[in-house]
mmCIF file with all atom_site columns, C-alpha atoms in Angstrom:
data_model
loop_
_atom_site.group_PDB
_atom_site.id
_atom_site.type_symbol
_atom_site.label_atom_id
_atom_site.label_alt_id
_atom_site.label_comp_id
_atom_site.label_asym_id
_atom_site.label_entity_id
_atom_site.label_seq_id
_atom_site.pdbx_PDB_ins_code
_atom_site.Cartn_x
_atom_site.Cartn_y
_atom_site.Cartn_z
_atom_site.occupancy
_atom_site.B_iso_or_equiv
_atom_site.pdbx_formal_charge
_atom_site.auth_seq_id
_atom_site.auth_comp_id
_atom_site.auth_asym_id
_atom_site.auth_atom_id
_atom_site.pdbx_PDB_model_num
ATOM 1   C CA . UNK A 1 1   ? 6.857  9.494  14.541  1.00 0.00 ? 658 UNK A CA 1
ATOM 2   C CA . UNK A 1 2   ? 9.836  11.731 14.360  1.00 0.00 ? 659 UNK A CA 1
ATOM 3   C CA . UNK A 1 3   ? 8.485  15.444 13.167  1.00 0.00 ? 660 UNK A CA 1
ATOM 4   C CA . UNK A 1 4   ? 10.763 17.502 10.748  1.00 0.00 ? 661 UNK A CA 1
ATOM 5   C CA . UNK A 1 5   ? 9.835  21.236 10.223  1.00 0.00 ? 662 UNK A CA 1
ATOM 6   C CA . UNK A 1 6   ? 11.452 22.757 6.895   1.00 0.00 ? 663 UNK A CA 1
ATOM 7   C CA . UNK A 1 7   ? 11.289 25.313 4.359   1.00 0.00 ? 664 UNK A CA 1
ATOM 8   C CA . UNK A 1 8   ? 11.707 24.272 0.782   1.00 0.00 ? 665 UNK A CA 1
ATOM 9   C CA . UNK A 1 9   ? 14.354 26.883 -0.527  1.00 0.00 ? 666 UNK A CA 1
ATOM 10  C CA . UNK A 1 10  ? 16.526 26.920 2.731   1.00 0.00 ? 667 UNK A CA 1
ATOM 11  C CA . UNK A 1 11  ? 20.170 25.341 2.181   1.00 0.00 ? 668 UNK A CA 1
ATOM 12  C CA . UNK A 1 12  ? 19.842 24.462 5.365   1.00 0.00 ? 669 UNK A CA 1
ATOM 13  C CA . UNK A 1 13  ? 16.662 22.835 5.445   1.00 0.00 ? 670 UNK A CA 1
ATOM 14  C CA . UNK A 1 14  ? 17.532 21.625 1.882   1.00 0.00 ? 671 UNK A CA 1
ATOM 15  C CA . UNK A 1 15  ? 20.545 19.533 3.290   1.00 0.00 ? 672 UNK A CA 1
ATOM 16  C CA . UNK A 1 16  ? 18.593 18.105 6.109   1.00 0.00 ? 673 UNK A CA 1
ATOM 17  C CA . UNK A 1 17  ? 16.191 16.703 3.296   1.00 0.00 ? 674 UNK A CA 1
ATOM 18  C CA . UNK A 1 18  ? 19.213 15.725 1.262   1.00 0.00 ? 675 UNK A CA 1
ATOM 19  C CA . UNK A 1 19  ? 20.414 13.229 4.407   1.00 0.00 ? 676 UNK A CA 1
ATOM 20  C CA . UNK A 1 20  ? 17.247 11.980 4.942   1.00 0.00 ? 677 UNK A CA 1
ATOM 21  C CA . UNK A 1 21  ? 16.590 10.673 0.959   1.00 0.00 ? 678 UNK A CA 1
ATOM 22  C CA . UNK A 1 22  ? 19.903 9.466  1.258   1.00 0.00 ? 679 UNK A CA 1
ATOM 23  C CA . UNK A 1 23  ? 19.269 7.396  4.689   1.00 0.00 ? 680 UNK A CA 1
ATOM 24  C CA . UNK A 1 24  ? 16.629 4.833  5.253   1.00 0.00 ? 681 UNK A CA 1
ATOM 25  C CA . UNK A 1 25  ? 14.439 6.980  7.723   1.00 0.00 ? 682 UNK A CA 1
ATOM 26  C CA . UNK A 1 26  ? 11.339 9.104  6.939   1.00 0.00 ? 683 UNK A CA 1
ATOM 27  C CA . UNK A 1 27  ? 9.599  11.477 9.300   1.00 0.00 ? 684 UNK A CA 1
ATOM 28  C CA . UNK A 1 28  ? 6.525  13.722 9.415   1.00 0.00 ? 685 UNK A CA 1
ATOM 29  C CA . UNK A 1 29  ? 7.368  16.785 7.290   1.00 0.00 ? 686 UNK A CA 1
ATOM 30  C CA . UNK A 1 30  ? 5.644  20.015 8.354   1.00 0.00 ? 687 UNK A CA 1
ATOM 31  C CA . UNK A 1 31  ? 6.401  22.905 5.720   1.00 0.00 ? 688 UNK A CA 1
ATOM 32  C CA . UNK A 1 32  ? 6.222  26.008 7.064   1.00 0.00 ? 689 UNK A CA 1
ATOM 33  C CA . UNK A 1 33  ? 6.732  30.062 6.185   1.00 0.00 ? 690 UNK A CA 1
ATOM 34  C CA . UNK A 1 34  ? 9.421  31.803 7.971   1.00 0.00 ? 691 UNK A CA 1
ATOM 35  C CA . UNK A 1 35  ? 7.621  34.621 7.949   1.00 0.00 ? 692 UNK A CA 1
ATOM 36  C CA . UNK A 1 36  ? 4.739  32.917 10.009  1.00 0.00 ? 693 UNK A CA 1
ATOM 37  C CA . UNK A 1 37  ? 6.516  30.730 12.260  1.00 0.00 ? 694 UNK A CA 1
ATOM 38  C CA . UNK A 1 38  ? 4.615  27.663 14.304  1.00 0.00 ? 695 UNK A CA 1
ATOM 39  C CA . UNK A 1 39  ? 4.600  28.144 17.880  1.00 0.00 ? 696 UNK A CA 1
ATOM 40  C CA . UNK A 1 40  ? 4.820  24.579 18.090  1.00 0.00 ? 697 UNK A CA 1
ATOM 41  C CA . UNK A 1 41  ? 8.179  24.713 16.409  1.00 0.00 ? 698 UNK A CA 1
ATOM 42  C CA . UNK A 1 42  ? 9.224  28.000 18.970  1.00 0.00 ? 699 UNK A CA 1
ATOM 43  C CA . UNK A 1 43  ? 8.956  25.970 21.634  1.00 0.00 ? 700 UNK A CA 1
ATOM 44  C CA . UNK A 1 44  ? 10.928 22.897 20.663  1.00 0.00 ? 701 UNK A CA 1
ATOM 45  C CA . UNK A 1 45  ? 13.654 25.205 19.333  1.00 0.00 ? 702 UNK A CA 1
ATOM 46  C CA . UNK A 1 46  ? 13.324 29.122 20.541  1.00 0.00 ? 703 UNK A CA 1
ATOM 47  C CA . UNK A 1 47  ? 15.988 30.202 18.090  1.00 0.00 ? 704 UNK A CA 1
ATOM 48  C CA . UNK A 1 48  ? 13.277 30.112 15.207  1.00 0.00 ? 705 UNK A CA 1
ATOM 49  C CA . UNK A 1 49  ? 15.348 28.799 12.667  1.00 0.00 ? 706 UNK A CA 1
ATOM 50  C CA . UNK A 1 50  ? 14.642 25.587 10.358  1.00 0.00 ? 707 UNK A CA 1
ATOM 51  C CA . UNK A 1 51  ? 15.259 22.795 9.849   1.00 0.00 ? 708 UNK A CA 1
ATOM 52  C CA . UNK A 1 52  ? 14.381 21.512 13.446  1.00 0.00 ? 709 UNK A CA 1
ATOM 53  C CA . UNK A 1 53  ? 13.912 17.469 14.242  1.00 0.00 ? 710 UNK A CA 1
ATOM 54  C CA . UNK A 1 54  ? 12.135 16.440 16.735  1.00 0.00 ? 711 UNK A CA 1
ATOM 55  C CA . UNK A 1 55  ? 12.193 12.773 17.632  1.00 0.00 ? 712 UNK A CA 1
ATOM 56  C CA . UNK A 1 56  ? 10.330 10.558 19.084  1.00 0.00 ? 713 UNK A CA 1
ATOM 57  C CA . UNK A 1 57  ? 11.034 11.033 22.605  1.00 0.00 ? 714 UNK A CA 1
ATOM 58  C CA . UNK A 1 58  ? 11.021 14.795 22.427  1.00 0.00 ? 715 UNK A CA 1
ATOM 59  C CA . UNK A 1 59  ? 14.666 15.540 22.278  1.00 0.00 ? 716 UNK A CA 1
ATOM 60  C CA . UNK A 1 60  ? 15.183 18.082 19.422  1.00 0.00 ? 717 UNK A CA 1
ATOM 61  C CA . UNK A 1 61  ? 17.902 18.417 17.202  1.00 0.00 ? 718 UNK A CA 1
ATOM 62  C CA . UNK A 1 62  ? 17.714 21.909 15.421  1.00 0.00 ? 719 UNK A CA 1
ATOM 63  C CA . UNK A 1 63  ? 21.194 22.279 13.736  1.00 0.00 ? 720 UNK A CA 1
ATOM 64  C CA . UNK A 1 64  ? 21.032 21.184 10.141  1.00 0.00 ? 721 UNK A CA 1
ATOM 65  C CA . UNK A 1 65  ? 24.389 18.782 9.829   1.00 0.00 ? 722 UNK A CA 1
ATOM 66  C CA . UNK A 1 66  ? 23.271 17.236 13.175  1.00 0.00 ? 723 UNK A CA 1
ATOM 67  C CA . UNK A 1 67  ? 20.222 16.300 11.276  1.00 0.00 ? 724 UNK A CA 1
ATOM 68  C CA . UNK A 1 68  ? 22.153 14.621 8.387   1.00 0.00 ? 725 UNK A CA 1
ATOM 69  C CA . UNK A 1 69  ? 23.827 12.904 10.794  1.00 0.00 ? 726 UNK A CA 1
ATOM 70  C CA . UNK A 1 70  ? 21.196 11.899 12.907  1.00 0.00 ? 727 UNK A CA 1
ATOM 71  C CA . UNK A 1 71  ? 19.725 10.497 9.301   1.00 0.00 ? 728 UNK A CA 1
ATOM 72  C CA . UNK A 1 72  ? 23.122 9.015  7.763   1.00 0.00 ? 729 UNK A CA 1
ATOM 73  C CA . UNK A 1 73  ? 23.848 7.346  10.980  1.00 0.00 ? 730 UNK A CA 1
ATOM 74  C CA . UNK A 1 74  ? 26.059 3.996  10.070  1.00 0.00 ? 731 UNK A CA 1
ATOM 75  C CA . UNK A 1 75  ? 25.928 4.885  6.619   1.00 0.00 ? 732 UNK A CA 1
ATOM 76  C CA . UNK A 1 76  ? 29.094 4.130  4.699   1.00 0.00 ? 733 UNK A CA 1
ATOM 77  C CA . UNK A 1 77  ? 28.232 7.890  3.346   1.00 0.00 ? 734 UNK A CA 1
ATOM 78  C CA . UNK A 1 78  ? 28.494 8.859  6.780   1.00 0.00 ? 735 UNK A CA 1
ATOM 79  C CA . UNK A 1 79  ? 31.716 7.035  8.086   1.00 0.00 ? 736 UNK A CA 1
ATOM 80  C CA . UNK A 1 80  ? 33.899 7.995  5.283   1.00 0.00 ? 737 UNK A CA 1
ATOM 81  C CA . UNK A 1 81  ? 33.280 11.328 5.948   1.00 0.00 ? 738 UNK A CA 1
ATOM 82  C CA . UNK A 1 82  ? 37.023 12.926 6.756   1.00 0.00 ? 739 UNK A CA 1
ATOM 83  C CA . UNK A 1 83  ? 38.638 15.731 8.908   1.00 0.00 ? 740 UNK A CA 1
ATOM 84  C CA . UNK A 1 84  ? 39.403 17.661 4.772   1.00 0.00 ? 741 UNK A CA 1
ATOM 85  C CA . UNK A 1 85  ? 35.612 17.668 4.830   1.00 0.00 ? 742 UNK A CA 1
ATOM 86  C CA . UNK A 1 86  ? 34.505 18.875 7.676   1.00 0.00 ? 743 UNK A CA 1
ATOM 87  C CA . UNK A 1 87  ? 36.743 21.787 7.325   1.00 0.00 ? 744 UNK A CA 1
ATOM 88  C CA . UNK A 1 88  ? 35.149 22.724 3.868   1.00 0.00 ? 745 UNK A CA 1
ATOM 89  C CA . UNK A 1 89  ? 31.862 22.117 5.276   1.00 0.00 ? 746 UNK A CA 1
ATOM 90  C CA . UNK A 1 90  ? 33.054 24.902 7.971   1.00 0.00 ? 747 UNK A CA 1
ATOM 91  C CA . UNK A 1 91  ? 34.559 26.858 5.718   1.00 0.00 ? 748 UNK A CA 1
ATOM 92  C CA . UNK A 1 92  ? 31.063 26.883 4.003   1.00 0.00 ? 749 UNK A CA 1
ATOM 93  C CA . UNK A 1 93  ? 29.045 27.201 7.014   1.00 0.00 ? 750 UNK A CA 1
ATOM 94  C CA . UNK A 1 94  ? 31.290 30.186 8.274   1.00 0.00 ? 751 UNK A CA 1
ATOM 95  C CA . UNK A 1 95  ? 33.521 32.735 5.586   1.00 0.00 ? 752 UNK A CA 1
ATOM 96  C CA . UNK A 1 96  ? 31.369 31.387 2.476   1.00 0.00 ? 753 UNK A CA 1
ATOM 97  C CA . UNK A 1 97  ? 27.747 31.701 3.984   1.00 0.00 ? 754 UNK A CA 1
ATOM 98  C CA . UNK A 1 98  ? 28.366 35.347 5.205   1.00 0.00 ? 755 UNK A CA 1
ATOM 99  C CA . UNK A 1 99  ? 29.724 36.521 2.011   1.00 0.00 ? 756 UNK A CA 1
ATOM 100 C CA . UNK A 1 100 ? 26.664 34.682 0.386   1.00 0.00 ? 757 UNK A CA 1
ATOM 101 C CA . UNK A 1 101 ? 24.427 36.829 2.357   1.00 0.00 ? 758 UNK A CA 1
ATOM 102 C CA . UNK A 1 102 ? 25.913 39.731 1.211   1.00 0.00 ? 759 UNK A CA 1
ATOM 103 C CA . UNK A 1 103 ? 26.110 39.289 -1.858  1.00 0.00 ? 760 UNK A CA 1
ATOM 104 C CA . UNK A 1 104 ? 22.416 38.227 -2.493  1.00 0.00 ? 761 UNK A CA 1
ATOM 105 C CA . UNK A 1 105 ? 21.005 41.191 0.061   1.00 0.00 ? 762 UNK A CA 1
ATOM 106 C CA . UNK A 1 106 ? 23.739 43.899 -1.032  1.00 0.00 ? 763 UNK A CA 1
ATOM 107 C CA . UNK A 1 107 ? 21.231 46.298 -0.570  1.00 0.00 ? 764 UNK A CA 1
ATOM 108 C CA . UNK A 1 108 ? 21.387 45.971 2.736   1.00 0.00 ? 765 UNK A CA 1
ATOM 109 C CA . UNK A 1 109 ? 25.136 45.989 2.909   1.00 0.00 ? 766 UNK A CA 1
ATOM 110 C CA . UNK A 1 110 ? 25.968 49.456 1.622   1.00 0.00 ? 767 UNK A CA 1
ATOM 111 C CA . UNK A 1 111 ? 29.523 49.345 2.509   1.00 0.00 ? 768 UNK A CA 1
ATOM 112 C CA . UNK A 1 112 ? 30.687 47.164 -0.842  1.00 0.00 ? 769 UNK A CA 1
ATOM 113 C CA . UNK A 1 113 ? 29.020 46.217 -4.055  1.00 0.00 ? 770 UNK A CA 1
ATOM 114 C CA . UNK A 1 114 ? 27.678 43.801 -4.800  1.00 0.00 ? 771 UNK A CA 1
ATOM 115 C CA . UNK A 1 115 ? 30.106 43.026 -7.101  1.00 0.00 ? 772 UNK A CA 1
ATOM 116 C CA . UNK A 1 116 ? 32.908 42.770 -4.093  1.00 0.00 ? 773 UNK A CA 1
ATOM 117 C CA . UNK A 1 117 ? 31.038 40.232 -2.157  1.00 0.00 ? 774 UNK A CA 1
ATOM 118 C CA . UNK A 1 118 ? 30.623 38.214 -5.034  1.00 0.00 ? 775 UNK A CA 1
ATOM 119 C CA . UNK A 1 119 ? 34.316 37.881 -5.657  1.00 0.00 ? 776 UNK A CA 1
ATOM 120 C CA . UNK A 1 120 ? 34.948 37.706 -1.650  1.00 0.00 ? 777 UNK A CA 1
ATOM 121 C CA . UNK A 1 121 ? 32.640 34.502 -2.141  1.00 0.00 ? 778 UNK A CA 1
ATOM 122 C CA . UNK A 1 122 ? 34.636 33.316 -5.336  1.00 0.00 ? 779 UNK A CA 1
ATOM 123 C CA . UNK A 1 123 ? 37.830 32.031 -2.876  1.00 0.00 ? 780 UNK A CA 1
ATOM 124 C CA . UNK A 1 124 ? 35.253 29.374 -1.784  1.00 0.00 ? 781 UNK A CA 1
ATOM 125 C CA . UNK A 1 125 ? 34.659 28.482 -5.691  1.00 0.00 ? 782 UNK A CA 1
ATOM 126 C CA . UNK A 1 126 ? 37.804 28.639 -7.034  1.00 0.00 ? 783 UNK A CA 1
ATOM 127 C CA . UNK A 1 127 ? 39.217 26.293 -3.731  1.00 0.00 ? 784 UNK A CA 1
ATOM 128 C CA . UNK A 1 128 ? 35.767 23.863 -5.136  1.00 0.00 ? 785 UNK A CA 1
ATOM 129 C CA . UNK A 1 129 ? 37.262 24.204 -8.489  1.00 0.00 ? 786 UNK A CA 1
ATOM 130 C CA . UNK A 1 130 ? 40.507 23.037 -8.272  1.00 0.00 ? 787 UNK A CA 1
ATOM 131 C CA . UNK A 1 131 ? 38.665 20.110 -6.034  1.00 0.00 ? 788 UNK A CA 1
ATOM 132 C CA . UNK A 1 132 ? 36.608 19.088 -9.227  1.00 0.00 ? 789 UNK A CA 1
ATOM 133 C CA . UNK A 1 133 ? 39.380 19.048 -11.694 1.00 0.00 ? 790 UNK A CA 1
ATOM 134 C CA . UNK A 1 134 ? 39.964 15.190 -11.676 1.00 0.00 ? 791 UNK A CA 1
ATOM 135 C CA . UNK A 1 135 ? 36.669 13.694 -10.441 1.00 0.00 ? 792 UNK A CA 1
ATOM 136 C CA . UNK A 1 136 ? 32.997 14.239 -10.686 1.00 0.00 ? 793 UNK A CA 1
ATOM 137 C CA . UNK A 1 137 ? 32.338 15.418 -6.945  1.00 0.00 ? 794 UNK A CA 1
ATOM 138 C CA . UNK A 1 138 ? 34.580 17.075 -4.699  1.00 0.00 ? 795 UNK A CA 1
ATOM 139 C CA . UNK A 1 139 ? 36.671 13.872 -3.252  1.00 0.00 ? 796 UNK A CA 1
ATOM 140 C CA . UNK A 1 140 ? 35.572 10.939 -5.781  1.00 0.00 ? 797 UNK A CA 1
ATOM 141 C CA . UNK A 1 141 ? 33.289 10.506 -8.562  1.00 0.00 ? 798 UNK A CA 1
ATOM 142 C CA . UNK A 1 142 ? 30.053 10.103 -6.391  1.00 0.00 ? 799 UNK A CA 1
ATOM 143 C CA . UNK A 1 143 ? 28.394 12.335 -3.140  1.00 0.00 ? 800 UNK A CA 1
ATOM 144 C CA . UNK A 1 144 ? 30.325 12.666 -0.293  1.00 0.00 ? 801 UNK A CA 1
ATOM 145 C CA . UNK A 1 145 ? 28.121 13.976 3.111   1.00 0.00 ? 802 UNK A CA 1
ATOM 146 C CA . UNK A 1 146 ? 30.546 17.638 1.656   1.00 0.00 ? 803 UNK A CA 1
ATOM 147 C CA . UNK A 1 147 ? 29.229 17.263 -1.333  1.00 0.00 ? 804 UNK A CA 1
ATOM 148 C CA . UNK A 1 148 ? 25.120 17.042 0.269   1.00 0.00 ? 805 UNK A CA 1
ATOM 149 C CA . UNK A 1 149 ? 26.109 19.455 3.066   1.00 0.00 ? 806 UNK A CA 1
ATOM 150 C CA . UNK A 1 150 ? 27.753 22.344 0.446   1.00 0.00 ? 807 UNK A CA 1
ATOM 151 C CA . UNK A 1 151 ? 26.092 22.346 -2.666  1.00 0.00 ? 808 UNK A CA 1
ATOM 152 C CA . UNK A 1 152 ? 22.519 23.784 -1.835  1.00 0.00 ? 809 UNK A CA 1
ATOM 153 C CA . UNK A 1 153 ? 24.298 27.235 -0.736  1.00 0.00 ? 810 UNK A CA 1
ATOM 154 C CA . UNK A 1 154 ? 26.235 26.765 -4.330  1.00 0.00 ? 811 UNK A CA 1
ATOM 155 C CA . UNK A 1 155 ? 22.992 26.946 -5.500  1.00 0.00 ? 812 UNK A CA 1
ATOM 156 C CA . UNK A 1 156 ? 22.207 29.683 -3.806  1.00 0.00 ? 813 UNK A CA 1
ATOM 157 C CA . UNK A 1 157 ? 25.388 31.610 -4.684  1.00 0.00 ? 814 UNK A CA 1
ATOM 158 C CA . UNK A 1 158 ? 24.568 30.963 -8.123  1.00 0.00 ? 815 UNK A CA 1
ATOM 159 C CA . UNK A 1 159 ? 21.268 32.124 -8.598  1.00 0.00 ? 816 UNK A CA 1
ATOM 160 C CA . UNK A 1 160 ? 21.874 35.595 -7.408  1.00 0.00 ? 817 UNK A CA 1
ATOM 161 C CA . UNK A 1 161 ? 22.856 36.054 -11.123 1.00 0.00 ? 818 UNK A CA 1
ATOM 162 C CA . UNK A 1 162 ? 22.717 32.895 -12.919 1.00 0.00 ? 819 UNK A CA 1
ATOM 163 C CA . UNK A 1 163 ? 23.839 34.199 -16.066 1.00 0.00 ? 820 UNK A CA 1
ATOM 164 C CA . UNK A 1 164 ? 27.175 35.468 -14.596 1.00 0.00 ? 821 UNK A CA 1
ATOM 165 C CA . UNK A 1 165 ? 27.939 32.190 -12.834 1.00 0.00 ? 822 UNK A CA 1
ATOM 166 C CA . UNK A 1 166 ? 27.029 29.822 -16.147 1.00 0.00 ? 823 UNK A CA 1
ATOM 167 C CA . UNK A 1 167 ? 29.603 32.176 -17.631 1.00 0.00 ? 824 UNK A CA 1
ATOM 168 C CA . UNK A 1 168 ? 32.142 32.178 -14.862 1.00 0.00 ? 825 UNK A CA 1
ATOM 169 C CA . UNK A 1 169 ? 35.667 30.630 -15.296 1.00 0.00 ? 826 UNK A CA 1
ATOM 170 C CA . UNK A 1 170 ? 34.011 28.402 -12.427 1.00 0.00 ? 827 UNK A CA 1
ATOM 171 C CA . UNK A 1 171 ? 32.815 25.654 -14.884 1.00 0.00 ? 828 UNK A CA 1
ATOM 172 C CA . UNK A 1 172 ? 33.732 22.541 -12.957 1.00 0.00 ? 829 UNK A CA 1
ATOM 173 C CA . UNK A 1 173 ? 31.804 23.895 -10.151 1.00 0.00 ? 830 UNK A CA 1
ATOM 174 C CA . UNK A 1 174 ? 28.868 24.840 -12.997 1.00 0.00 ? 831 UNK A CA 1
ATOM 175 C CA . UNK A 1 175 ? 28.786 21.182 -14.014 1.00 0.00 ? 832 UNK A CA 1
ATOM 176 C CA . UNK A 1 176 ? 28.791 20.163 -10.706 1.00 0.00 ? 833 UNK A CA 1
ATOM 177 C CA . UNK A 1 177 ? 26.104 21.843 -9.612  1.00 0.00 ? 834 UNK A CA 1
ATOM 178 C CA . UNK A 1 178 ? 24.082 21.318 -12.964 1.00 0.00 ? 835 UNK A CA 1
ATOM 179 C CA . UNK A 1 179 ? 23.975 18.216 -12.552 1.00 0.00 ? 836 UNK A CA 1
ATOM 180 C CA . UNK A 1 180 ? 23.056 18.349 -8.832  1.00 0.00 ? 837 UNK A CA 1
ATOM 181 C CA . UNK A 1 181 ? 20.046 20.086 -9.764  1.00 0.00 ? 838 UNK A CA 1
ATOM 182 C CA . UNK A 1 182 ? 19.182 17.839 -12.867 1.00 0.00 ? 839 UNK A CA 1
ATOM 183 C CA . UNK A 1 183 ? 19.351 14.451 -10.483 1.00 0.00 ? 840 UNK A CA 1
ATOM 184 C CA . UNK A 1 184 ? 16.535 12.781 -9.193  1.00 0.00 ? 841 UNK A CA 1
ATOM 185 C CA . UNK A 1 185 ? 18.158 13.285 -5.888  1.00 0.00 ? 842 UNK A CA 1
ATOM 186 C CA . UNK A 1 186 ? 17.403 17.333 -5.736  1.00 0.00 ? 843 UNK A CA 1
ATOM 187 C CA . UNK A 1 187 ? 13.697 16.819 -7.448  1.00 0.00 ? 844 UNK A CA 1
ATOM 188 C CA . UNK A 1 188 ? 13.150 14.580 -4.405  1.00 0.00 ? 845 UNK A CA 1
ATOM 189 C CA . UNK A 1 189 ? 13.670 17.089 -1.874  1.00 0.00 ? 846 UNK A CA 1
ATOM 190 C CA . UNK A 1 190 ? 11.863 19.878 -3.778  1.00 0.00 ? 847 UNK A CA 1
ATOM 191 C CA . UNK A 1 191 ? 8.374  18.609 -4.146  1.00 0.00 ? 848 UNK A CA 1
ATOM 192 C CA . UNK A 1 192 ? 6.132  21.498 -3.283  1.00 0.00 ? 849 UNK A CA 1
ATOM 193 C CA . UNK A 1 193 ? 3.790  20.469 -0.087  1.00 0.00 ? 850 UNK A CA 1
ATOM 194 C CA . UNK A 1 194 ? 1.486  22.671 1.323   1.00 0.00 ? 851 UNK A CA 1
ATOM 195 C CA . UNK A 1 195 ? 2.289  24.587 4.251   1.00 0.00 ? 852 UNK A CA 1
ATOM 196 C CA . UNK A 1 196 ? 1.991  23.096 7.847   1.00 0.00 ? 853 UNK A CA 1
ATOM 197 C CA . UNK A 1 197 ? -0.626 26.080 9.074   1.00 0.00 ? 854 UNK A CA 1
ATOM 198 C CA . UNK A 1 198 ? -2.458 26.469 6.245   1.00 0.00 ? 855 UNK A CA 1
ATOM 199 C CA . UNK A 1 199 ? -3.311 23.177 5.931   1.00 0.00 ? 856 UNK A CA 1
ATOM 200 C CA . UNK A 1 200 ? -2.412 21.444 9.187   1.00 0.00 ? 857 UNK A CA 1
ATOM 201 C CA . UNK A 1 201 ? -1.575 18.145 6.873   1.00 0.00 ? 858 UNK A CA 1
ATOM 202 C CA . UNK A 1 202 ? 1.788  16.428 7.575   1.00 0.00 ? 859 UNK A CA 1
ATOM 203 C CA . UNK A 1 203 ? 3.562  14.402 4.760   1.00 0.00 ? 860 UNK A CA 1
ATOM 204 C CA . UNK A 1 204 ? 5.589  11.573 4.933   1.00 0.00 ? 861 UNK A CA 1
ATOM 205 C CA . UNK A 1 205 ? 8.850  12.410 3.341   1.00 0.00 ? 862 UNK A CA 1
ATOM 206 C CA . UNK A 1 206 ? 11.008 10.724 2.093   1.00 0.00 ? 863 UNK A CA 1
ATOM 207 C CA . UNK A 1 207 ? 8.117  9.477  0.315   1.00 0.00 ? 864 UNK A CA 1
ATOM 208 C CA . UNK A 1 208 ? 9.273  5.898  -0.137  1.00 0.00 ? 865 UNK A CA 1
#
């Protein structure tokens, strides 16, 4: 069976989930700590990062939209996925993620304030904002794969200070992601399992 290692809280790994709920595949989930890293999982994908997929056959897919494609494949979620998309996926992926980073490990980037990488990560919002003004997600009223593929680094962005962003002129974007994290969808992909090495049990996930 097709092996998936993942981390709960990673927006990447998150995503990866995400497709896979939303697909009719399941594979062996091993949860792991980045901290303490299965060699197993080095080996399939050196660069150390989750989530990694490895199939069947052995071939290993360890970028994290490749995965939700891999898992959406044929899926009308999938083909009505358009070029506006993927560019605010890359946007995402790209300006949005680094200034993310910053601003939740400004400690480690002396140069600004916090403060300033919050509002260099608030052009990504406010573009999301003006998306959510006349429909429930970002290009209709239901999930889009931008939708699945942006919204667990909104989380993210968020919960640096939560109390700042449910305050925020950003309230389409607040509902939005409110109700992303209210949905059965997210509790889905944030069951707590044991960890892989601690336990060497592998799940079934989705669990169907």
């Amino acid at each position: 069976m097709t092996t998936l290692y993942s981390f709960r809280r990673c927006p990447y790994a998150m995503r990866a989930r995400l497709g896979l709920v939303l697909s009719n595949k399941s594979v062996q989930l091993r949860e792991i700590i980045l901290k303490h890293k299965p060699e197993a999982m080095i080996q399939a994908s050196p660069k150390g990062t989750v989530p990694v997929l490895i199939e069947k056959n052995g071939h290993v897919i360890d970028e994290s939209l490749d995965i939700m494609k891999w898992a959406l494949d044929g899926s009308v979620l999938l083909l009505s996925t358009t070029p506006e998309m993927h560019l605010l996926i890359k946007e995402n992926d790209s300006t949005f993620k680094g200034w993310l980073d910053k601003y939740k490990y400004a400690d480690r980037y002396p140069e600004h304030s916090e403060i300033y990488y919050r509002e260099q990560g608030e052009i990504f919002l406010e573009k999301l904002e003006r998306l959510l003004t006349n429909s429930n997600m970002l290009f209709n009223d239901e999930y889009s794969f931008a939708d699945i593929a942006i919204l667990p680094f909104i989380r993210q962005f968020a919960f640096v200070d939560i109390n700042w962003f449910t305050n925020s002129k950003y309230q389409n974007v607040y509902r939005w992601l409110i109700a992303f994290i209210e949905s059965e969808l997210f509790l889905s992909v944030m069951r707590k399992y044991p960890t892989w090495l601690e336990s060497n049990q592998e799940f079934i996930f989705p669990e169907k």
